Coordinates of C-alpha atoms in Angstrom, one line a residue:
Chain A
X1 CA 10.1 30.6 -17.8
X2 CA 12.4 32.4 -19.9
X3 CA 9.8 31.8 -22.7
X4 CA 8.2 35.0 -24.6
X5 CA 6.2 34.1 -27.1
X6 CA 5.6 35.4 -30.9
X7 CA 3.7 38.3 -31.1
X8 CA 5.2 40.2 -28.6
X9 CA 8.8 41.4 -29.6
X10 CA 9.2 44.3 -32.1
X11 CA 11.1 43.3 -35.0
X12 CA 14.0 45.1 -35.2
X13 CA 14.7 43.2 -31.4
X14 CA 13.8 39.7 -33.1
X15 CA 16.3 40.7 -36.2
X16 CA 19.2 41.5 -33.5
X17 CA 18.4 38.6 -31.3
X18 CA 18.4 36.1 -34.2
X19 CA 21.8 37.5 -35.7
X20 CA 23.2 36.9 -32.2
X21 CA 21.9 33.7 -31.4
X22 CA 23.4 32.9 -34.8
X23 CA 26.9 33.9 -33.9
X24 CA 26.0 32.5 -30.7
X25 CA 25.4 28.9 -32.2
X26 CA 28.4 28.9 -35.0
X27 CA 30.8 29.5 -32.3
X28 CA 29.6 27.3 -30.1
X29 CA 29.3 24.4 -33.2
X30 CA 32.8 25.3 -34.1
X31 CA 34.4 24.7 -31.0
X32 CA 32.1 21.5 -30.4
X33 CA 34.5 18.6 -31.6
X34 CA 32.1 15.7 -33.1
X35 CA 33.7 13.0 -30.8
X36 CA 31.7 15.7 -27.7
X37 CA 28.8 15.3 -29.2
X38 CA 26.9 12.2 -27.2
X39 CA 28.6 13.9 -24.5
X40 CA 27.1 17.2 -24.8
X41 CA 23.9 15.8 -26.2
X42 CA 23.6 13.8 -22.8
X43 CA 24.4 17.0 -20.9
X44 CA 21.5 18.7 -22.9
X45 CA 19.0 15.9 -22.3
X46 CA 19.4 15.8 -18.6
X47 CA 19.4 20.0 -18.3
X48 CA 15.8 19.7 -20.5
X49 CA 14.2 16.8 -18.5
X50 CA 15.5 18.6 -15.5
X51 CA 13.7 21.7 -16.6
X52 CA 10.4 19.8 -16.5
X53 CA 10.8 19.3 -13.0
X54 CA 8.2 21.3 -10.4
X55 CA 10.1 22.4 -7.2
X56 CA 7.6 23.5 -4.3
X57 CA 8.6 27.7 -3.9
X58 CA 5.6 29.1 -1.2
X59 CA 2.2 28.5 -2.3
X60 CA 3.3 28.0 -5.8
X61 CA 5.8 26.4 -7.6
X62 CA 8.7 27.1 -10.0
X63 CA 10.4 25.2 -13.1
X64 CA 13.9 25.7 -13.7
X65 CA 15.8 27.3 -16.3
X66 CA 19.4 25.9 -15.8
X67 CA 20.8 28.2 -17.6
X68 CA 23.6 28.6 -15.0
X69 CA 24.3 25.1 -14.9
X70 CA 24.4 24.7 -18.5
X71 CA 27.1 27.0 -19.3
X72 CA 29.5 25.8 -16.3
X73 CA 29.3 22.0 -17.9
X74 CA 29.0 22.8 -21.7
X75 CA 31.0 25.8 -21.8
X76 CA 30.4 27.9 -25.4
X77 CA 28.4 24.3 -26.3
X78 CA 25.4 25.8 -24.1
X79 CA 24.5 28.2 -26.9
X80 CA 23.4 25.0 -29.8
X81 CA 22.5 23.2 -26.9
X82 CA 20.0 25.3 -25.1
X83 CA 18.9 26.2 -28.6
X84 CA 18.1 22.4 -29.3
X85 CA 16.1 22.4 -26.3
X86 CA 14.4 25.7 -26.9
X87 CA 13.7 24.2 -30.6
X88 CA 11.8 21.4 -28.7
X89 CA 10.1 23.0 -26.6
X90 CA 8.1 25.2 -28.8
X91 CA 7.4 22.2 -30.8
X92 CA 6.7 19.9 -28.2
X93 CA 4.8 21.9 -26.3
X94 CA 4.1 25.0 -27.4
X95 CA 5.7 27.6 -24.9
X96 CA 7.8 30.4 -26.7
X97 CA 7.6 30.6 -30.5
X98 CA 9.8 30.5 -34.1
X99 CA 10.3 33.9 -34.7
X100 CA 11.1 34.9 -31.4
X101 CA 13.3 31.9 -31.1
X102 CA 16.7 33.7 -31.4
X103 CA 16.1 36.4 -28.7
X104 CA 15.1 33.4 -25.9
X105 CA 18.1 31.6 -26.6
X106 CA 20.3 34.6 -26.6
X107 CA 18.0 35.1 -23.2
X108 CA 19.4 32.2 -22.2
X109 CA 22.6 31.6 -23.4
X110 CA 24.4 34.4 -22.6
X111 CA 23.6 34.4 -18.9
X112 CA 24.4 30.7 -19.5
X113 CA 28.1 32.0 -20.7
X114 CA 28.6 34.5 -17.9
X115 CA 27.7 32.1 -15.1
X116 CA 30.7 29.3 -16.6
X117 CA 33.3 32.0 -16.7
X118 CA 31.9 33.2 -13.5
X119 CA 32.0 29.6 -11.7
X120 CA 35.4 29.0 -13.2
X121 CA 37.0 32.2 -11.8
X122 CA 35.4 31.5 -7.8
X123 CA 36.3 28.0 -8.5
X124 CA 39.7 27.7 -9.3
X125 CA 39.8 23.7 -9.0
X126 CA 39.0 24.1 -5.2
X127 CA 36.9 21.3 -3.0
X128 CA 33.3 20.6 -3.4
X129 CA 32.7 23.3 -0.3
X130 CA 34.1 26.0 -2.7
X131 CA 32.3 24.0 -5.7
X132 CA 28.9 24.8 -3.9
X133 CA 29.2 28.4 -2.9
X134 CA 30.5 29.3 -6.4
X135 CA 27.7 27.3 -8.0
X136 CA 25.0 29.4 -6.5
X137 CA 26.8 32.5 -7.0
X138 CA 26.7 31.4 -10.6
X139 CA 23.6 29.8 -10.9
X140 CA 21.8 32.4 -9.1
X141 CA 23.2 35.1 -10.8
X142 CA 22.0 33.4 -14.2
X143 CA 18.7 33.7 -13.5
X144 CA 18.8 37.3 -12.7
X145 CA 20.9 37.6 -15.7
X146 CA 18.5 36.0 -17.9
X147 CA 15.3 38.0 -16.2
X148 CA 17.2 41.5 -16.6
X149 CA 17.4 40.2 -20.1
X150 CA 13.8 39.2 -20.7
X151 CA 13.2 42.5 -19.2
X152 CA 15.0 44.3 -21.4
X153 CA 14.0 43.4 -24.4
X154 CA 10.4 43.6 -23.6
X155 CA 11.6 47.0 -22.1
X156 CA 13.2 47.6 -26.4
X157 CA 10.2 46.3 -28.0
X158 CA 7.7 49.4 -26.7
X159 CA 7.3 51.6 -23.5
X160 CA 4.1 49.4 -22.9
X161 CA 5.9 46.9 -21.7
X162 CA 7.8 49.0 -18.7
X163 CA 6.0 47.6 -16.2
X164 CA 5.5 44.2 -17.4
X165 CA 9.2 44.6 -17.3
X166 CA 9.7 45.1 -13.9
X167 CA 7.6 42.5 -13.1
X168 CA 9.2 40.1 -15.1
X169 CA 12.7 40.7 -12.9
X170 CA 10.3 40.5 -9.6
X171 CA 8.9 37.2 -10.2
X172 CA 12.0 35.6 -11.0
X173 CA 13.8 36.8 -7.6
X174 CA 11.9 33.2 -5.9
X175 CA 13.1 31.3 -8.8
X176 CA 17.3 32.6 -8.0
X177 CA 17.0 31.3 -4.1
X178 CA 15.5 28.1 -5.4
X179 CA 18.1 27.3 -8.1
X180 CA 21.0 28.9 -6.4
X181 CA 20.5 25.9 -3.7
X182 CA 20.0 23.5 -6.5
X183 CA 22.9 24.4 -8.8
X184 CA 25.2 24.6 -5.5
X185 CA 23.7 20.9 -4.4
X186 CA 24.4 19.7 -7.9
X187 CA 28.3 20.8 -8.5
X188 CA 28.9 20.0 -5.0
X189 CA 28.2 16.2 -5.9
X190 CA 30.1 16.9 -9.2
X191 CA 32.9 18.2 -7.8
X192 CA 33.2 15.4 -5.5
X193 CA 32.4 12.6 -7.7
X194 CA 34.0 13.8 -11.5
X195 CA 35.4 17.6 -10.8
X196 CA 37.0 16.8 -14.7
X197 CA 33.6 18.2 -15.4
X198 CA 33.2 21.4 -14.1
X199 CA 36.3 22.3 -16.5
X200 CA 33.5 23.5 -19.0
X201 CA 34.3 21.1 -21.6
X202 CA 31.4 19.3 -22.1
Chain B
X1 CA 4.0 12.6 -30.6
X2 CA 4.1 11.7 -27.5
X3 CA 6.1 14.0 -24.9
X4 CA 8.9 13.1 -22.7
X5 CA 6.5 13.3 -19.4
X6 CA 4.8 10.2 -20.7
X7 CA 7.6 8.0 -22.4
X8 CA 5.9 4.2 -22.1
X9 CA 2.3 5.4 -23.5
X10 CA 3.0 2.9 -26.4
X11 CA 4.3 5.4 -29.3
X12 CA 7.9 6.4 -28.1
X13 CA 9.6 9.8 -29.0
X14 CA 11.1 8.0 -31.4
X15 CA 7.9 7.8 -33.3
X16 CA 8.0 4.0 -34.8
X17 CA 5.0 3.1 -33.5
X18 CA 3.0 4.3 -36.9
X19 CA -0.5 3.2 -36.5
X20 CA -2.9 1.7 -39.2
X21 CA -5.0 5.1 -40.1
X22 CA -4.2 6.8 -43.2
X23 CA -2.3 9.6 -43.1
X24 CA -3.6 13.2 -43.0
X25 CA -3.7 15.3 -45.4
X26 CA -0.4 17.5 -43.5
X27 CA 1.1 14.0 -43.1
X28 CA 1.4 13.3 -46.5
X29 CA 3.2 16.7 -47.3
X30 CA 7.5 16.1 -47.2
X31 CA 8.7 17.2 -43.9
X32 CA 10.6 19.9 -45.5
X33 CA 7.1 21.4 -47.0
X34 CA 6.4 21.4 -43.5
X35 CA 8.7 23.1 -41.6
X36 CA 9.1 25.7 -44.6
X37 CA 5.3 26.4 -44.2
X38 CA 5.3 26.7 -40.4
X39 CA 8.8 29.3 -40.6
X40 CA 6.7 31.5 -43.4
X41 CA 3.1 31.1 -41.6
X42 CA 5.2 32.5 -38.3
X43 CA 6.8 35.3 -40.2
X44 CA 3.9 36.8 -41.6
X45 CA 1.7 36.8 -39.2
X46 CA 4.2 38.2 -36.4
X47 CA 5.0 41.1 -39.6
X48 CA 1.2 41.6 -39.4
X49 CA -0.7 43.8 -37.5
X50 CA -4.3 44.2 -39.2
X51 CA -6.8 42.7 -36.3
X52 CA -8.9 41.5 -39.4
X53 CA -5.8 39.5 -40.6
X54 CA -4.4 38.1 -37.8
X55 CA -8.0 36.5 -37.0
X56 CA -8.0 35.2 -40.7
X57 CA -4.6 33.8 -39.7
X58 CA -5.7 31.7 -36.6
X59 CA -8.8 30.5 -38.9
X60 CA -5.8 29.2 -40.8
X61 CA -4.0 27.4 -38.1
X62 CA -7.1 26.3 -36.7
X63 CA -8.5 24.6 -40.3
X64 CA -4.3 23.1 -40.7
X65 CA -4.9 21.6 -36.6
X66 CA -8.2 19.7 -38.6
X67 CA -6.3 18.8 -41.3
X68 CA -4.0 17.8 -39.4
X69 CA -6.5 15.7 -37.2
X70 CA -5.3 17.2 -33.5
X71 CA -7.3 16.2 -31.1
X72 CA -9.8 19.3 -30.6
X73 CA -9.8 19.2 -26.9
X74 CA -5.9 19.2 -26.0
X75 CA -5.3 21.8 -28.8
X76 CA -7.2 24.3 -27.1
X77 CA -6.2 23.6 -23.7
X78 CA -2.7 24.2 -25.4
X79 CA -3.9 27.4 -26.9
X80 CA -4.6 28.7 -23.3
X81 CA -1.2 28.1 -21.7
X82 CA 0.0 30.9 -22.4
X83 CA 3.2 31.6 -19.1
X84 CA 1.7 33.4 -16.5
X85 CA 3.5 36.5 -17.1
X86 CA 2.4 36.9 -20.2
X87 CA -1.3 37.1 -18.8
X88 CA 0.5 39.5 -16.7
X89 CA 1.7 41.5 -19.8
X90 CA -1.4 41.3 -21.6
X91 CA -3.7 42.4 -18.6
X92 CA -1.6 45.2 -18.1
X93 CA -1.6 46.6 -21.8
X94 CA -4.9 47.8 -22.1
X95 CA -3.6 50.4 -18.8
X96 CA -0.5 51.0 -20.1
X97 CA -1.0 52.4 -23.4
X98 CA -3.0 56.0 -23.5
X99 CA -5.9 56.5 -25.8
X100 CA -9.6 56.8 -26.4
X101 CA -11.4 55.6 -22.5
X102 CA -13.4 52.8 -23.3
X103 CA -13.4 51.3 -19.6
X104 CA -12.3 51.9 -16.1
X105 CA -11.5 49.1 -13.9
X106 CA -11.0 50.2 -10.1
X107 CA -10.3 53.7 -11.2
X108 CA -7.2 53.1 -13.9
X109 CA -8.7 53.8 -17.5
X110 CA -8.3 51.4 -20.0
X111 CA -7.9 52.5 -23.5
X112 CA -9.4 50.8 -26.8
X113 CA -5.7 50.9 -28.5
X114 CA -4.3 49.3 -25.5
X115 CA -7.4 46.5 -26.2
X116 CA -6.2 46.3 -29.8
X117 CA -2.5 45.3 -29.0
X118 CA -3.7 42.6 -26.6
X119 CA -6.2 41.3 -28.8
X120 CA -2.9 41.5 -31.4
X121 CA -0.5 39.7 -29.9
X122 CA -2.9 36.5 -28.1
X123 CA -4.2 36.6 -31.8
X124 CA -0.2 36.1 -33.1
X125 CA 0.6 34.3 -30.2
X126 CA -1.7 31.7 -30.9
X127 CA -2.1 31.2 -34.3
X128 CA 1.6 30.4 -34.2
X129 CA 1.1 27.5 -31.9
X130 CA -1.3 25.9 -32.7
X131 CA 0.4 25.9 -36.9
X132 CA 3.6 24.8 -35.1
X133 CA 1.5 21.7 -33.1
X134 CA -0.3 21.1 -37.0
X135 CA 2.8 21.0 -39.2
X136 CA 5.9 20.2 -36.8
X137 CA 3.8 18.8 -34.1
X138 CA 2.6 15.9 -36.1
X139 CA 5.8 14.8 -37.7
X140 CA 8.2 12.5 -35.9
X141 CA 11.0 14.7 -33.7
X142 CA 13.8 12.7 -36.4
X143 CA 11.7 13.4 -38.8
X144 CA 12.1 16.7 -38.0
X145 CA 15.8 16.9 -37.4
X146 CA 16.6 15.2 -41.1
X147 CA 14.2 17.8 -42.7
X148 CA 16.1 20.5 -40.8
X149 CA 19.4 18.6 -42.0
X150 CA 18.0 18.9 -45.9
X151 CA 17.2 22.3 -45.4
X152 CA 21.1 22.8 -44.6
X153 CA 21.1 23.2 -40.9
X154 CA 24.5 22.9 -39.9
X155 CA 25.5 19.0 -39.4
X156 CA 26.8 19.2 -36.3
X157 CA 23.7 21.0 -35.0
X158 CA 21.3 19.0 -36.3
X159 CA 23.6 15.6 -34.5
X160 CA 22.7 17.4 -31.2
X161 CA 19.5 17.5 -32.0
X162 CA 19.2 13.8 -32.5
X163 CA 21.4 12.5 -29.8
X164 CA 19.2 14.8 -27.9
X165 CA 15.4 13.7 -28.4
X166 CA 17.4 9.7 -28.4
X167 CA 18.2 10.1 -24.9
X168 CA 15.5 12.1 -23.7
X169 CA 13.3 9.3 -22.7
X170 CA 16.2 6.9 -21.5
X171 CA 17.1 10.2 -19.2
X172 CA 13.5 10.6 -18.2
X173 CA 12.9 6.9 -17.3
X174 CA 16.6 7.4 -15.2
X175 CA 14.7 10.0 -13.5
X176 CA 11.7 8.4 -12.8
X177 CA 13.9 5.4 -11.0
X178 CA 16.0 7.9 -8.5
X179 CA 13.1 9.5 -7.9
X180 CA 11.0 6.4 -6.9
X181 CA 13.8 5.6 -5.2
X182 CA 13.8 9.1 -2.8
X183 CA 10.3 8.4 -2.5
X184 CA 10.9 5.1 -0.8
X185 CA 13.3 6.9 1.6
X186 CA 10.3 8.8 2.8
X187 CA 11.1 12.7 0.5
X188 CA 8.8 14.5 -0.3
X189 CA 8.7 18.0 -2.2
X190 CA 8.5 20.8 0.4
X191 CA 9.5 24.5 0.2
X192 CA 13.1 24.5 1.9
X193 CA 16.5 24.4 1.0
X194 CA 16.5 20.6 1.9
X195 CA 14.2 19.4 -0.8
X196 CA 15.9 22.1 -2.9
X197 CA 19.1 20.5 -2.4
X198 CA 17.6 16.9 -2.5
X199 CA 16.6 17.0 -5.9
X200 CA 19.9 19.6 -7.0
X201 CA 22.2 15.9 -6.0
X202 CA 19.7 13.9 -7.6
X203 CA 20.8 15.8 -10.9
X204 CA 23.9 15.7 -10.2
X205 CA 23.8 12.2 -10.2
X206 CA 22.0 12.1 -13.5
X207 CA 24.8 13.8 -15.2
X208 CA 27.7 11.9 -13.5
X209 CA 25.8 8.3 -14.8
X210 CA 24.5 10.4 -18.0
X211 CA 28.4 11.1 -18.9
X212 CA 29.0 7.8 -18.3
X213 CA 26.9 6.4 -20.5
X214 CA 27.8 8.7 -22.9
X215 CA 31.0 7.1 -23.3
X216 CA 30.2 3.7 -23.3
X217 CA 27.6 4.8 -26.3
X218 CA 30.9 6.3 -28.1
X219 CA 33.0 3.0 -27.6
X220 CA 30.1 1.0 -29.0
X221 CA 29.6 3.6 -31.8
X222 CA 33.4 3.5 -33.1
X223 CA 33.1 0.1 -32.5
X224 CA 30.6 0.2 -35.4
X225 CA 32.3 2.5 -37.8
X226 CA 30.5 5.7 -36.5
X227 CA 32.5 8.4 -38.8
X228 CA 30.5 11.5 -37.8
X229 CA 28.0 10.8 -40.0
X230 CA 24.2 9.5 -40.0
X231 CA 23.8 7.2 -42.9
X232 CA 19.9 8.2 -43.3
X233 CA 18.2 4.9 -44.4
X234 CA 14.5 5.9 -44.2
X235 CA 12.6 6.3 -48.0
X236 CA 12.1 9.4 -47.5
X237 CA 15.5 10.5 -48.7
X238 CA 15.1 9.2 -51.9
X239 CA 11.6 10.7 -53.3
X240 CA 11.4 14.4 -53.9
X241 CA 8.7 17.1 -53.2
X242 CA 5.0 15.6 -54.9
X243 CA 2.7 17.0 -56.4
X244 CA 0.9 18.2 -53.2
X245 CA 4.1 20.1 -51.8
X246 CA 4.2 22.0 -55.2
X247 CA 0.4 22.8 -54.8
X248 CA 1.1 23.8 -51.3
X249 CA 4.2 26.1 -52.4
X250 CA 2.5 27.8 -55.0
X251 CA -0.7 28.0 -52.7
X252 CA 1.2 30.1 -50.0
X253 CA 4.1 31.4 -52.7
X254 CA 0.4 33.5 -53.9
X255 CA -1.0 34.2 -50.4
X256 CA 2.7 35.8 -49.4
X257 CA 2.9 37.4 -52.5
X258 CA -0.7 38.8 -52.0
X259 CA -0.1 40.2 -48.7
X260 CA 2.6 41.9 -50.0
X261 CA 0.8 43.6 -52.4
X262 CA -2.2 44.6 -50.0
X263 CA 0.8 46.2 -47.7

C-alpha cells in the first residue's frame, strides 16, 4: 500500500529519499553478519509472501505492509530487507517504481525501525500477554508512521497533493486496527514459542 | 517469470524451465545492458515533463514490451493497476490545481493545467512499468541478482536478494499447506479480530518453522564449504557485452545525450 509510483514525487524528495535509503541499507548491511543471512533472508521471504495476503476489513479488503513486524524481528536488517522486497515487487509486479524506490523504502523502513525500538522498550522480555499488547502498539503505530510519511512526501512534492495527502493518512486508519490485531496475534505465538526472536537480531 | 502466487505453473521462480523458442530480441541483450537501460529509461522520463515526450516514451516501452514478446493482454491489465489511491490522487488533480476552466463537475472547476499533470504522471507512471516488465521482467529473478552483483551492488545485499527469491516459493507452498489446513478446521476470512488474529498465528508459525529451517540450510551449507560466497557457474559470467549491447549503449548513449541538448 505504501507503494507511490514514478511520476509522482518531485525530484529533490526522490534525491533525499534515495540518499537516505542508502545510509539506511549500508548500516543495516554492515551490521548484518553473513552467517544472518538465510536467517534474515527467511524472515524477509515470509514478511513478502505474508504481504500478499488479502484480509476481509468491511466491504473491502486490505493487504498488509508489516512494516512493524519487520523491524521488531530484523532490527536495523529491515532496511536491505524491505528494500529487497520493494525491489521485487516493482519488478514482479509492477506496483511502485525505480526512481521512486528510495523514498518507499525509507517509507517503510523507518517506521519499520521505530516500531522495534518501540516493541523492545514495552517489552522488556515480559510474557506473551505483554508480547501482544506491545506488538500492536508497535505494529499499529507503523502503519500510521509509514502513512504520515507517505503523506508527507506527497505533501513536499507540491501543494496539489494536500488533500490527496490527507486522504492517504485516512485510508490507512482500517489497515492499523487490522494489523495491530495481526502483529499482536503473531508475537504473542513468538514470544511463547522462541521469545530469542523478538530480541531484534534477526 | 512466473510470480510467487502461482509457484507449480511448470517454470518456477527460479526460472530453469527455459523453453524451446528463440530468444527475443531483449533476451538476447546481457542482463547488465538490461537493467542499465531500464535505471536510464526510468530517469529520464520521470526528469521529463513535455506531454509530447512522455507519450513518445510509453511508445517506447510499449514497442520494448513487443520486442520483448509480453503477452499483450496481461501487460495492459498491468498498466491499469495503478493503487487505488493513486486514482484518488490523480482524480483529484485536475480540482486541485487553479488555472484556465476547462470543465465543471458537480460545481468544482477543473482546470486544463490540473489535466496536464494527470495526463503527466499516468503517462510517467506507466511507461516505467511496463519498460521494467520488458527489460527486468523477462530475465530470470537470479539473473537479475548476479547482473545487480556485476554492476557492484554490495555483496551482502545482493545474498539477500537471492536467499530471498530461493525461499519464496518454498514459503508460499508452507503457506498454502497451513492454510489448507485452517480451512479443513472450518475458517474462513471474515471481518473480525478473530480471523484477524487467526491468520496473525498462522505467521507466526511461518517464521518459528521458517527460522528453523534457516538453520538447518546453514548446517548443510558449512557442511559444504559455504564461505560467504556464491561461486557463479552459469556462462554468462564468462562472455562480455556483444555486439548488440554496444549498439544498444550507443543507441540510448545518443537519445540521452539528445534530450539533453533539446533541454
Amino acid at each position: 500500500m505504501a507503494h507511490i509510483p514514478d511520476g509522482v514525487l518531485s525530484n529533490p524528495v526522490l534525491m533525499v529519499g534515495a540518499a537516505v535509503a542508502a545510509a539506511g541499507v549500508a548500516l543495516g548491511l554492515k551490521g548484518l553478519d553473513p552467517v544472518r543471512v538465510p536467517r534474515v533472508a527467511m524472515l524477509s521471504s515470509v514478511l513478502f509472501v505474508a504481504s500478499l495476503v488479502h484480509l476481509p476489513a468491511g466491504p473491502a479488503s486490505v493487504h498488509l505492509l508489516l512494516n512493524g513486524l519487520a523491524g521488531i524481528v530484523l532490527g536495523w536488517a529491515a532496511f536491505p530487507a524491505l528494500l529487497v522486497a520493494l525491489l521485487l515487487q516493482a519488478v514482479l509486479f509492477g506496483f511502485g517504481g525505480l526512481v521512486v524506490l528510495g523514498v518507499n523504502t525509507v517509507d517503510m523502513a523507518l517506521p519499520a525501525l521505530a516500531a522495534g525500538a518501540l516493541f523492545r522498550l514495552l517489552w522488556r522480555g515480559g510474557g506473551p500477554r505483554r508480547a501482544a499488547v506491545a506488538g500492536a502498539v508497535a505494529g499499529g503505530g507503523a502503519v500510521l508512521l509509514t502513512a504520515l510519511m507517505v503523506a508527507g512526501v506527497l505533501a513536499l512534492s507540491g501543494r496539489e497533493f494536500e488533500t490527496a495527502a490527507r486522504l492517504v493518512i485516512l485510508t490507512h486508519l482500517p489497515l492499523m486496527v487490522v494489523e495491530a490485531a495481526f502483529t499482536a496475534a503473531a508475537l504473542s505465538l513468538l514470544a511463547r514459542v522462541k521469545p530469542e526472536m523478538l530480541r531484534g537480531r534477526g | 517469470m512466473s510470480l510467487p502466487g502461482a509457484p507449480c505453473a511448470g517454470s518456477s521462480i527460479l526460472g530453469e524451465g527455459g523453453g524451446v523458442r528463440p530468444p527475443s530480441l531483449v533476451e538476447r541483450l546481457d542482463s547488465r545492458t538490461r537493467v542499465i537501460l531500464a535505471l536510464l529509461f526510468a530517469v529520464a522520463l520521470v526528469t521529463g515533463s513535455d506531454v509530447t515526450l512522455l507519450t513518445v516514451g510509453l511508445g517506447l516501452a510499449l514497442i520494448l514490451a513487443l520486442l520483448a514478446r509480453l503477452p499483450v493482454v496481461r501487460t495492459l491489465r498491468r498498466m491499469l493497476v495503478l493503487e487505488g489511491f493513486m486514482l484518488v490522487v490523480l482524480a483529484l488533480l485536475p480540482f486541485s490545481i487553479p488555472g484556465r476552466v476547462v470543465a465543471e463537475v458537480l460545481g468544482f472547476a477543473a482546470s486544463a493545467e490540473g489535466l496536464t499533470r494527470a495526463a503527466q504522471i499516468t503517462l510517467k507512471a506507466n511507461a516505467i512499468t511496463v519498460a521494467v516488465f520488458a527489460l527486468l521482467g523477462t530475465l530470470e529473478v537470479v539473473a537479475l541478482g548476479r547482473a545487480l552483483a556485476r554492476l557492484g551492488a554490495p555483496e551482502r545485499l545482493v545474498h539477500l536478494f537471492l536467499f530471498t527469491v530461493r525461499y519464496l516459493d518454498v514459503l508460499d507452498r508452507e503457506y498454502r499447506r497451513l492454510r489448507l489446513a485452517m480451512r479443513a478446521r472450518a475458517f474462513r476470512p471474515a471481518t473480525g479480530p478473530h480471523c484477524w488474529c487467526s491468520i496473525g498465528y498462522l505467521f507466526g508459525m511461518l517464521m518459528v518453522r521458517s527460522l528453523e529451517r534457516a538453520e538447518r540450510i546453514d548446517a548443510a551449507m558449512r557442511c559444504r564449504g559455504f564461505t560467504g560466497r556464491f561461486p557463479c557457474l552459469h556462462e554468462e559470467a564468462e562472455s562480455g557485452p556483444g555486439a548488440l549491447d554496444w549498439g544498444v549503449g550507443a543507441a540510448s548513449t545518443a537519445a540521452v545525450t539528445l534530450l539533453l541538448v533539446m533541454g
